[in-house]
Steps between C-alpha positions, in 0.01 A plus 500: 500500500587783260776525221813637641534719184163639390286413796245264340346227695674177443462139621673385837866422443555704196725818474388651176165515311454340144579830350818588693649151480523515098812568326569874431479445132155347537354794693321759326608853557298677759315784345331761697133537402379835357353732758165503332475125439308281734527116542201315352318234716566237251888565534463487876312160490774352271776599737310354795452169318849493392622552873250215626627259223870573624388438867329165422794385280748573784304331764420179304857385502537479872165351551565210262838433655323479863235265373758277362701498815188416708406207253861356538492548876157333535621210287806451706309511826259247370787261385654536844161420674432199288852359542485529858166350516630186307823479711274499816274226371808290398669543842186406683467192300854388549474584874193264523680226307804535725266456812349205345835335439621567851179354653534180287857474594409516884231259449723249321771526783232444768367181315861392463553537885175322575576219267852439666331511855241248405745273331714509816196425719402211278848347491507504882156335528605235266811433693287476831256262318803274394623495854155409640468230239811357618410501859162353420659216317732416774204505751292273266788255491537538882122443536499200276791349699339582816154341405693193383673488835262353767733599774464864406289678767172642408589832635788525253275400229238762590765764543649433150160507347422829655832643373425366156168660504642825605771505238239393233297797598794727468587362166140537375507873626851563326351354167211734515720784570740386218192470276394856592857618422498323168179670408634840586827422319284410194323812519795696543680335199196602307525853606869477436444382146264796439749754645780332302299525185440879570884539556572339177250707323654812640851372413378442138312830431612756758836662475672763729685825411728631759452864585871568415480622131656172378218446237504123555227256618558203712320201646434483867782259581773696283796584710494864341134553619491737794185466709510838679400737223349355156234504249298195409375458136388230283771375263321654181438829685854532606620451141257731370617768762856452364665273753742222408526160636774444756767266344547291814124393551324538166 
């Protein structure tokens, strides 16, 4: 670009050169050179050096500002990328913990159902054993009475003996089934105890924050805890993240 007043070359974005932009009282009066005088090479070099210094000085300011803007922009982008990375890691960790919690809850429910079913089967088997024992006792009394009665026919004695043997075999089979059910119930109770210990551990050290902006953490059994959208934290992590305890369950 050129100065709009004198035509000298000036930096981009400027309207006047360094000479024309000075106040009128600072300018030197323009003197016409004598016809016979010629400019010396040293004066020409001085004028050229002055113009170059003016150009460098005028270009230096926008360059420094541009560098500062680039540095600030790079710092902001780096902070955004770092914050997003940390948020992604924390979200993945919480999702994994939530899946583990749901899996343990399902396992606990399945064990509870199996325990109830086996308990019902064992109770039914014990009732059947009691009935058979009562019938066996009656048959034994009848057999004793039959044996003491010489008038009792041998056919009746043999029939009752066969019936007694049959009922005794059924009783033994039911006792074996009851023993198997008892072993299964014992194993299930052991699994139930382990699951209960895990559940107690989760209740003691894991809290839940509803995704509703309330800022409170709850236990699993809290009436204020919503199970459709939540975050799972350890109690200390929830406190360090600024969440407050629920006044109903904490």
